[in-house]
XYZ file of C-alpha atoms in Angstrom:
616
model
C -196.058 36.710 -10.350
C -195.443 37.159 -14.253
C -193.951 33.855 -15.176
C -190.095 34.350 -16.838
C -191.515 32.645 -20.267
C -194.690 34.923 -20.649
C -192.531 37.578 -20.366
C -189.591 36.583 -22.882
C -190.494 33.450 -24.790
C -187.699 31.714 -23.292
C -188.755 28.154 -20.471
C -186.985 27.822 -17.362
C -184.731 25.039 -17.068
C -186.136 22.026 -14.634
C -183.367 21.189 -11.759
C -183.961 17.969 -11.945
C -182.295 17.963 -16.036
C -178.654 19.513 -16.511
C -178.125 21.023 -19.458
C -174.964 22.727 -19.184
C -173.303 22.023 -22.588
C -170.167 19.745 -22.630
C -166.921 21.558 -23.205
C -167.202 20.645 -26.776
C -169.589 21.569 -27.529
C -168.836 25.070 -26.137
C -165.749 24.742 -27.800
C -167.580 24.592 -31.047
C -169.341 27.596 -29.856
C -167.295 29.392 -29.646
C -165.128 28.975 -32.131
C -168.377 29.383 -33.856
C -168.974 33.036 -32.633
C -165.533 34.682 -33.061
C -165.012 33.331 -36.560
C -168.315 33.475 -38.056
C -169.914 30.192 -38.520
C -173.400 30.454 -38.842
C -175.667 29.155 -35.853
C -177.068 26.077 -36.613
C -179.476 26.270 -33.332
C -182.607 27.210 -35.097
C -182.505 25.369 -37.620
C -182.930 21.763 -35.048
C -186.849 23.789 -33.906
C -189.310 21.900 -35.771
C -188.240 18.604 -34.677
C -190.396 17.944 -31.796
C -193.184 18.515 -33.464
C -193.747 15.141 -35.099
C -194.193 14.080 -30.979
C -197.789 15.263 -29.836
C -198.197 11.922 -27.604
C -197.257 13.140 -24.069
C -200.280 16.095 -24.215
C -199.973 16.096 -20.469
C -196.701 17.034 -20.679
C -197.313 19.816 -22.087
C -196.669 22.155 -19.472
C -192.950 20.849 -19.120
C -191.603 21.301 -23.198
C -187.586 19.978 -23.293
C -185.547 23.912 -23.109
C -184.790 24.792 -26.230
C -180.812 25.365 -25.541
C -180.760 21.485 -24.808
C -182.491 20.897 -27.126
C -180.242 22.169 -29.395
C -177.531 21.108 -27.841
C -179.519 17.281 -27.826
C -178.296 17.621 -31.243
C -174.713 15.479 -32.226
C -171.990 17.801 -33.545
C -171.910 16.481 -36.593
C -175.035 17.132 -37.538
C -175.699 20.773 -35.667
C -172.268 22.264 -36.968
C -170.961 22.396 -40.510
C -167.898 21.325 -41.349
C -165.088 22.995 -40.063
C -161.680 23.507 -41.882
C -158.807 22.049 -39.893
C -157.573 25.257 -39.648
C -160.167 26.291 -37.246
C -160.143 22.952 -35.889
C -157.642 22.490 -34.260
C -156.908 26.163 -33.419
C -154.482 25.872 -30.410
C -156.465 26.199 -26.673
C -153.557 25.572 -24.843
C -149.903 26.539 -24.580
C -148.653 23.087 -25.146
C -150.512 23.248 -28.346
C -148.948 25.830 -30.047
C -145.611 24.394 -31.885
C -142.696 25.601 -32.708
C -142.872 28.942 -30.178
C -140.734 27.821 -27.272
C -139.168 30.732 -26.823
C -141.986 32.568 -25.960
C -143.644 30.352 -24.130
C -141.293 29.877 -21.553
C -140.070 33.960 -21.461
C -144.209 34.270 -20.549
C -144.065 31.971 -18.097
C -141.286 33.225 -16.409
C -143.721 36.664 -16.543
C -146.323 35.624 -14.946
C -144.161 33.574 -12.498
C -142.909 36.284 -11.314
C -144.914 38.689 -11.557
C -143.321 40.818 -14.629
C -146.393 40.936 -16.382
C -146.015 43.986 -19.256
C -148.704 46.096 -20.115
C -148.315 45.987 -23.331
C -147.300 42.714 -25.534
C -147.010 42.590 -29.694
C -147.124 39.765 -31.389
C -145.540 39.530 -35.221
C -144.263 37.446 -37.611
C -145.975 35.252 -41.088
C -148.710 34.958 -41.237
C -150.292 31.301 -39.570
C -147.755 30.888 -36.758
C -149.902 31.895 -34.218
C -150.339 35.612 -33.470
C -153.696 36.272 -33.172
C -153.955 32.590 -31.077
C -150.657 33.588 -29.191
C -152.859 37.030 -27.889
C -156.408 34.666 -27.023
C -154.197 32.439 -24.876
C -152.355 35.358 -22.952
C -155.840 36.669 -23.092
C -157.104 32.791 -20.705
C -153.750 33.469 -18.511
C -154.316 35.981 -16.932
C -157.711 35.934 -16.232
C -158.185 32.174 -15.474
C -158.818 31.694 -11.803
C -158.642 27.984 -12.228
C -161.393 24.787 -11.428
C -162.114 26.628 -8.102
C -162.221 30.163 -8.238
C -158.951 30.672 -6.505
C -156.362 30.862 -8.899
C -154.747 33.157 -10.683
C -152.414 33.591 -13.670
C -150.660 30.762 -14.894
C -148.985 29.794 -18.037
C -151.515 26.949 -18.578
C -154.827 27.768 -17.864
C -157.056 25.894 -16.985
C -159.861 25.866 -19.279
C -162.529 25.186 -16.812
C -163.417 28.164 -15.046
C -165.338 31.225 -16.460
C -162.922 33.532 -16.943
C -161.660 30.427 -19.808
C -164.257 29.597 -21.512
C -165.334 32.744 -22.115
C -162.945 33.268 -23.654
C -162.540 30.369 -25.751
C -166.649 31.221 -26.730
C -165.972 34.931 -27.704
C -167.879 36.185 -25.270
C -166.202 37.711 -22.558
C -166.889 40.746 -21.848
C -163.884 42.188 -20.500
C -161.624 40.738 -23.457
C -162.594 42.952 -26.349
C -161.306 42.250 -29.440
C -160.698 44.672 -32.650
C -159.513 44.458 -36.563
C -157.390 46.905 -37.025
C -158.311 46.604 -40.619
C -161.595 47.378 -40.662
C -161.001 50.075 -37.429
C -158.425 52.634 -38.717
C -159.293 55.841 -37.020
C -159.516 57.581 -35.024
C -162.428 57.819 -33.754
C -162.618 53.784 -33.062
C -159.434 54.785 -30.983
C -161.265 57.279 -28.949
C -163.525 54.415 -27.363
C -160.862 52.931 -26.506
C -159.472 55.164 -25.066
C -163.178 55.846 -22.834
C -163.616 52.515 -22.279
C -159.859 51.747 -20.770
C -160.874 54.142 -17.054
C -163.510 51.629 -15.764
C -162.253 48.482 -14.335
C -163.357 44.754 -15.460
C -167.094 44.311 -14.496
C -166.082 40.169 -13.866
C -162.156 39.527 -15.181
C -158.835 40.471 -13.420
C -157.968 42.584 -16.723
C -159.775 43.939 -19.505
C -157.699 43.048 -22.370
C -157.825 44.573 -25.578
C -156.330 42.340 -29.025
C -156.215 44.238 -31.851
C -155.389 42.507 -34.913
C -153.237 43.599 -37.475
C -152.751 46.890 -35.466
C -150.462 47.935 -38.640
C -153.214 49.096 -40.295
C -154.483 51.972 -37.809
C -153.945 55.213 -39.413
C -151.346 58.079 -38.377
C -153.480 59.804 -36.216
C -155.045 56.797 -34.392
C -151.493 55.664 -33.258
C -150.930 59.459 -32.288
C -154.067 59.008 -30.789
C -153.010 56.148 -28.437
C -149.635 56.481 -27.730
C -150.293 57.961 -23.881
C -153.051 55.840 -22.773
C -150.175 52.801 -24.537
C -147.730 53.965 -22.299
C -149.572 54.567 -19.192
C -152.306 52.611 -19.038
C -154.896 51.531 -16.113
C -153.439 48.606 -14.210
C -156.218 46.657 -14.838
C -155.506 46.715 -18.482
C -153.638 45.206 -20.936
C -152.973 45.062 -24.939
C -152.033 42.292 -27.014
C -151.110 43.764 -30.392
C -150.616 40.911 -33.626
C -149.215 42.125 -36.790
C -147.501 40.815 -40.000
C -145.901 43.902 -41.001
C -144.067 44.929 -37.984
C -141.986 47.658 -39.439
C -144.976 49.233 -40.668
C -145.926 50.166 -36.993
C -144.075 53.765 -35.538
C -140.924 53.182 -33.499
C -142.511 55.004 -30.917
C -145.726 52.043 -30.430
C -142.615 50.035 -30.920
C -140.660 51.284 -27.771
C -143.998 50.566 -26.004
C -144.642 46.952 -26.149
C -142.662 44.036 -25.277
C -142.332 42.585 -28.984
C -142.844 39.031 -29.939
C -141.382 37.573 -32.356
C -143.160 33.885 -33.823
C -140.375 32.353 -36.089
C -141.524 30.005 -39.086
C -142.329 26.377 -38.603
C -139.455 24.130 -39.168
C -141.093 21.677 -41.795
C -139.654 18.339 -39.545
C -142.211 19.679 -37.020
C -144.774 20.781 -38.990
C -144.425 17.075 -40.895
C -144.602 15.499 -37.684
C -147.888 17.932 -36.210
C -149.571 17.360 -39.649
C -149.449 13.858 -38.764
C -150.682 13.577 -35.753
C -153.638 15.584 -37.074
C -154.001 13.242 -39.739
C -154.011 10.468 -37.248
C -157.007 12.527 -34.696
C -158.870 12.473 -38.359
C -158.492 9.241 -38.996
C -156.844 9.616 -42.680
C -153.468 7.690 -43.689
C -150.785 9.740 -45.456
C -147.909 8.696 -47.209
C -144.270 10.510 -45.712
C -143.629 12.283 -48.886
C -146.657 14.014 -49.159
C -146.843 14.623 -45.844
C -143.389 16.695 -46.432
C -145.394 18.569 -49.665
C -147.643 19.801 -47.948
C -145.164 20.951 -45.165
C -142.506 22.728 -47.396
C -145.356 24.174 -49.248
C -146.939 25.506 -46.762
C -143.766 28.249 -45.794
C -143.536 27.485 -42.162
C -147.532 28.894 -41.603
C -149.111 25.907 -39.991
C -152.554 28.047 -41.257
C -151.637 27.169 -45.117
C -149.952 23.715 -44.288
C -153.834 22.562 -42.338
C -155.682 24.465 -45.815
C -153.425 22.340 -47.522
C -153.445 19.375 -45.508
C -157.210 19.618 -45.821
C -157.403 20.055 -49.799
C -155.067 16.937 -50.201
C -157.649 15.703 -48.248
C -160.509 16.323 -49.987
C -158.512 15.537 -53.302
C -157.541 12.030 -52.150
C -159.319 9.351 -54.574
C -161.669 7.706 -52.641
C -161.062 4.121 -54.554
C -157.782 4.475 -52.068
C -159.840 4.203 -49.424
C -158.955 7.858 -48.711
C -155.569 8.152 -48.457
C -153.280 11.143 -49.196
C -150.157 10.302 -51.795
C -147.277 12.595 -52.787
C -148.558 11.379 -56.779
C -151.504 13.394 -56.180
C -150.522 16.641 -53.783
C -147.937 17.829 -56.826
C -150.861 17.572 -59.133
C -152.715 19.711 -56.834
C -150.126 22.361 -55.945
C -148.680 21.493 -59.440
C -144.954 20.695 -58.273
C -142.815 19.010 -60.476
C -142.427 14.984 -60.040
C -139.326 14.581 -57.656
C -138.060 11.512 -60.457
C -139.234 13.739 -63.894
C -136.701 16.618 -61.421
C -134.023 14.215 -61.527
C -134.074 13.509 -65.293
C -134.624 16.582 -66.458
C -131.655 17.234 -63.972
C -129.291 14.322 -65.242
C -130.645 16.112 -68.878
C -128.292 18.960 -67.847
C -125.057 17.827 -66.692
C -125.206 15.209 -69.650
C -125.877 17.485 -72.603
C -128.667 15.307 -74.045
C -130.987 18.432 -75.196
C -133.521 15.734 -76.489
C -134.094 14.623 -73.493
C -134.565 17.686 -71.926
C -136.850 19.020 -74.029
C -139.151 16.078 -74.151
C -139.214 16.217 -70.225
C -140.056 20.120 -70.193
C -142.763 19.030 -72.745
C -144.441 15.476 -70.547
C -144.172 18.272 -67.081
C -145.905 21.091 -69.087
C -148.806 18.706 -70.670
C -149.400 17.591 -66.319
C -150.344 21.512 -65.653
C -146.329 22.334 -64.321
C -145.990 25.565 -64.541
C -142.571 26.667 -66.375
C -141.518 28.429 -63.289
C -142.435 25.702 -60.372
C -140.156 23.713 -63.054
C -137.359 25.797 -62.592
C -137.084 26.391 -59.310
C -136.836 22.772 -58.670
C -134.452 22.674 -60.345
C -132.601 25.133 -58.223
C -134.377 23.415 -54.926
C -131.692 20.372 -56.706
C -129.191 22.224 -57.137
C -129.833 23.897 -53.341
C -129.815 21.237 -51.812
C -127.009 19.029 -53.410
C -125.372 22.132 -52.488
C -125.465 21.845 -48.788
C -124.744 17.683 -49.342
C -121.819 18.734 -50.354
C -120.685 20.862 -47.507
C -121.084 18.440 -45.251
C -124.549 18.044 -44.795
C -126.376 14.988 -45.775
C -129.388 14.567 -47.921
C -131.433 12.707 -44.800
C -134.135 15.826 -45.719
C -135.385 14.055 -48.482
C -138.027 12.277 -48.283
C -137.497 8.601 -49.973
C -134.202 6.552 -50.560
C -133.689 6.777 -53.855
C -133.637 10.904 -54.325
C -130.928 11.196 -51.395
C -128.916 8.238 -53.386
C -129.318 10.810 -56.271
C -128.038 14.413 -54.089
C -124.775 12.241 -52.425
C -123.481 11.251 -55.705
C -124.238 14.359 -57.270
C -122.725 16.087 -53.882
C -119.467 13.103 -55.056
C -118.922 13.891 -59.132
C -119.815 17.486 -59.578
C -117.750 20.571 -58.226
C -118.467 23.587 -56.084
C -117.222 26.069 -59.235
C -119.625 23.796 -60.731
C -122.677 23.904 -59.232
C -122.470 27.719 -58.109
C -122.464 28.589 -61.908
C -125.730 26.804 -62.827
C -127.253 28.246 -59.577
C -126.243 31.519 -61.242
C -127.481 29.750 -64.781
C -130.902 28.805 -63.044
C -131.955 32.097 -61.375
C -131.589 33.764 -64.586
C -133.538 31.501 -66.270
C -136.011 32.104 -63.301
C -135.964 35.877 -64.318
C -136.576 35.206 -67.792
C -139.274 32.492 -67.489
C -140.896 34.978 -64.580
C -140.826 38.020 -67.074
C -141.055 36.761 -70.363
C -144.739 36.790 -72.591
C -144.414 32.613 -73.346
C -143.299 31.275 -69.975
C -142.759 27.714 -71.515
C -140.591 28.837 -75.427
C -137.832 31.174 -72.269
C -137.858 27.588 -69.922
C -136.411 25.888 -72.963
C -134.563 28.479 -74.035
C -133.292 28.848 -70.125
C -132.470 25.494 -69.785
C -130.805 25.202 -73.067
C -128.479 27.777 -72.843
C -127.422 25.496 -68.710
C -127.188 22.212 -70.676
C -124.284 24.136 -73.165
C -122.674 25.922 -70.685
C -122.440 22.890 -67.817
C -120.005 21.058 -68.790
C -117.543 24.096 -69.297
C -114.177 24.029 -67.322
C -114.425 26.389 -63.539
C -111.786 29.280 -63.730
C -109.876 27.630 -61.100
C -109.082 24.854 -64.267
C -108.645 26.789 -66.078
C -106.180 28.505 -63.986
C -104.516 25.875 -63.476
C -103.949 24.866 -67.252
C -102.617 28.306 -68.465
C -99.926 27.543 -65.702
C -99.045 24.433 -66.680
C -99.127 26.478 -70.956
C -96.216 29.372 -69.087
C -94.796 26.286 -66.705
C -93.929 24.485 -70.770
C -93.436 26.775 -73.023
C -94.925 28.776 -75.606
C -94.885 27.848 -79.454
C -93.661 30.440 -81.815
C -96.328 32.657 -83.145
C -94.407 32.427 -86.353
C -92.456 29.526 -86.772
C -89.317 30.264 -89.218
C -90.222 27.664 -92.120
C -87.314 24.393 -91.323
C -84.783 24.518 -95.101
C -86.522 21.705 -97.393
C -84.716 19.846 -99.494
C -85.237 19.322 -103.812
C -87.294 15.992 -102.798
C -89.042 17.235 -99.829
C -92.881 17.890 -99.517
C -93.366 21.591 -99.269
C -95.362 21.296 -95.068
C -99.284 22.986 -95.329
C -99.344 26.881 -94.311
C -99.818 26.841 -90.650
C -104.373 27.796 -90.322
C -104.347 28.687 -86.408
C -101.076 30.439 -85.770
C -100.661 34.392 -87.033
C -98.278 36.930 -87.570
C -98.080 39.352 -84.119
C -95.958 41.675 -85.510
C -97.831 41.243 -88.196
C -101.357 41.572 -86.409
C -100.246 44.839 -84.896
C -98.872 46.690 -87.930
C -102.770 45.785 -89.459
C -104.083 47.164 -86.124
C -101.686 51.010 -86.703
C -102.359 50.851 -90.538
C -106.516 51.320 -89.453
C -105.065 54.208 -87.649
C -105.374 52.746 -84.089
C -101.876 54.111 -83.475
C -101.909 54.191 -79.594
C -103.090 50.695 -79.286
C -100.454 49.436 -81.426
C -97.786 51.248 -79.404
C -99.496 49.142 -76.543
C -99.567 45.852 -78.283
C -95.941 46.545 -79.086
C -94.161 47.812 -76.046
C -96.384 46.289 -73.484
C -97.733 43.167 -74.620
C -96.659 39.919 -73.610
C -97.914 36.935 -75.805
C -100.071 33.807 -74.049
C -102.071 32.615 -76.952
C -102.536 33.752 -80.660
C -105.351 32.250 -82.615
C -107.588 33.476 -85.003
C -110.118 35.091 -82.795
C -108.657 34.877 -79.538
C -105.620 36.840 -78.114
C -104.502 35.751 -74.609
C -101.219 37.888 -73.144
C -99.765 39.009 -70.084
C -98.648 42.601 -69.827
C -94.922 44.132 -68.742
C -94.675 45.412 -65.666
C -95.478 48.287 -65.276
C -98.750 49.383 -67.237
C -101.579 50.180 -64.388
C -104.678 50.553 -67.167
C -106.082 46.807 -68.156
C -106.345 47.461 -71.425
C -108.977 44.626 -72.610
C -111.480 46.222 -74.073
C -109.411 48.913 -76.197
C -108.041 46.088 -78.195
C -110.890 44.442 -77.578
C -112.675 47.569 -80.714
C -109.435 47.489 -81.886
C -108.923 44.885 -82.996
C -112.293 44.338 -84.133
C -112.273 47.398 -86.399
C -108.493 46.385 -87.697
C -109.646 42.958 -89.306
C -113.699 42.907 -89.484
C -113.853 39.716 -87.032
C -114.978 39.345 -83.292
C -111.727 39.073 -80.828
C -112.067 37.084 -77.158
C -109.157 38.922 -75.150
C -108.386 38.202 -71.828
C -105.100 38.686 -69.373
C -104.047 35.128 -68.540
C -101.305 33.815 -65.847
C -97.701 33.613 -66.848
C -94.731 35.483 -68.626
C -95.586 34.788 -72.198
C -93.468 35.940 -75.264
C -90.783 39.011 -75.223
C -92.902 41.645 -76.116
C -91.918 43.230 -80.159
C -90.215 46.482 -77.797
C -88.278 43.663 -75.293
C -87.556 41.388 -78.820
C -85.985 45.507 -80.482
C -84.004 45.866 -77.491
C -82.728 42.174 -77.399
C -81.285 42.133 -81.379
C -80.447 46.140 -81.274
C -77.919 44.729 -77.511
C -77.325 41.339 -79.612
C -75.728 44.151 -82.425
C -74.085 46.047 -80.344
C -72.174 43.353 -78.849
C -71.728 41.818 -82.277
C -69.607 44.966 -83.457
C -67.372 44.862 -79.534
C -66.293 42.020 -80.980
C -65.119 43.249 -84.813
C -60.713 43.041 -84.392
C -60.808 46.738 -85.752
C -63.481 47.570 -82.881
C -61.837 45.849 -80.035
C -58.267 47.461 -81.659
C -59.272 50.821 -80.973
C -60.731 50.081 -78.262
C -57.348 48.360 -76.799
C -56.001 51.537 -78.122
C -57.973 53.992 -75.829
C -59.068 52.330 -73.194
C -61.776 55.235 -71.964
C -63.072 55.062 -75.527
C -67.005 54.610 -75.444
C -69.587 53.755 -78.622
C -71.648 55.643 -78.992
C -74.908 55.334 -81.499
C -75.759 58.614 -83.423
C -79.860 59.775 -83.684
C -79.786 59.918 -87.591
C -83.160 62.356 -87.533
C -80.996 64.618 -84.638
C -77.880 64.582 -87.352
C -80.164 65.765 -90.154
C -81.928 68.390 -88.950
C -78.772 69.978 -87.398
C -77.564 69.292 -90.886
C -80.713 71.517 -92.005
C -80.163 73.985 -89.268
C -76.357 74.272 -90.660
C -76.627 75.275 -94.033
C -80.128 77.636 -93.198
C -77.327 79.297 -90.635
């Protein structure tokens, strides 16, 4: 009889000693095999060398797997990052995806399992983890070996442990980024014909499925639509728009949501408790906000923050260190800059920007932080309080600005900051661009909003407008001459100047259709006589610039305005006609001839008629 140890080099296990690895060791081994961690088992082999004492016990040395398992996990494996260590192993540990878990639970309970599932969403929300959990749920047989598909896999049966370790022969995981061709899909098509070896279902997990080529998708369509009853397909992708519609229509789709910031913050707090790490609430809030809804990104940042923490503080994760690590602007410095913008203090603004730049804060991040503060103030203004701010000081500042600032002012600040953000992103010197952009915001912050301007114009229209060129009052010999008005202009003289400059049509439009509301050097506010369909602002601005040589602010205002030159001329003509009727001779003539009427003869027509008569 040949000893198996002679053939394979492995010592047989003894019946008296239980060498079965624990659940924690199996989980660690599964994580290492699935995610590429180096196998440290061969390294402890030299350790039994210093034990020469029991030569009589040589026929029964310690089995090699038992020796590897006897080493503490901390010594047997290198450090695993938090994103791998706390990967969800049950659906209860999968946070933020309650709708999907409920749907799967109902489908399993009612035995309405689809043949293909598609998990999509941003990175780090649990797409691949969900696919592995589904594989566990479908193949779990329970601790007694009699269970069926369940939304709560036991984690103790052989299929659950094998799937967790990545060694189950019927759960095939393929990376579509490195297997993109038809040949890779052809292998799947050939293999699905055979039943599962030991599991209930043969499951294919294809990660980043959008990377498959068009021909590979076409080759998979028929099998995907009508697979054998023992086969399930689980797809995961971050770019679902790249999948053909023919594939989407054959899958049951689950859109995994971004994880809200408060939920991420609570999750990270629990992990810090398990790791024995103290962390400030504000620091966890910054990490959760920087994660942008991704659990994996947040855990990677948290891992870095723990390593970045100072040892003299006991390794406590504090907000200041997290800001330095992420290159974020300090919240207090951010509020100081915002206050300097609102207060018009350009010196304080530039000094604060220089301090932030010296601390390593990128100008683009500074612009984004000011935009975020403006957004939060605006949201707080419409009813939502600043309770989501990590500190009471920040909440108080946000609520104070929400009460003091107007909605139009906040929206104007947002538009100016958004424009400045684009300029900083494309500028060759971002710091200089950020300074110029924020100085522009500072000078425009105290401008009145359009609503206030409209009210002011309405008040001016209601109170009347001072004449453009008031007639000088009669002055006595001893009276001091009044200074010539500087701000007031003669509207008729200005129209004549435009006419003399050659802009005849614009001059005629100014005479007939414009009612002046405000006229000052370089500024014209007007109203239109009813009946003009076009907007003459741009033409007026060009004509005034060419006629006077200076740039004019021309705008259409609210209110009636002063009568146009045409209306004034018509009024004067009407007054002259009425005065003529009141003449004694005219009144006597009209009394003698009741049906008579006054006719004004056109001088130009009369002269033309005389010339025609002479020629005739």
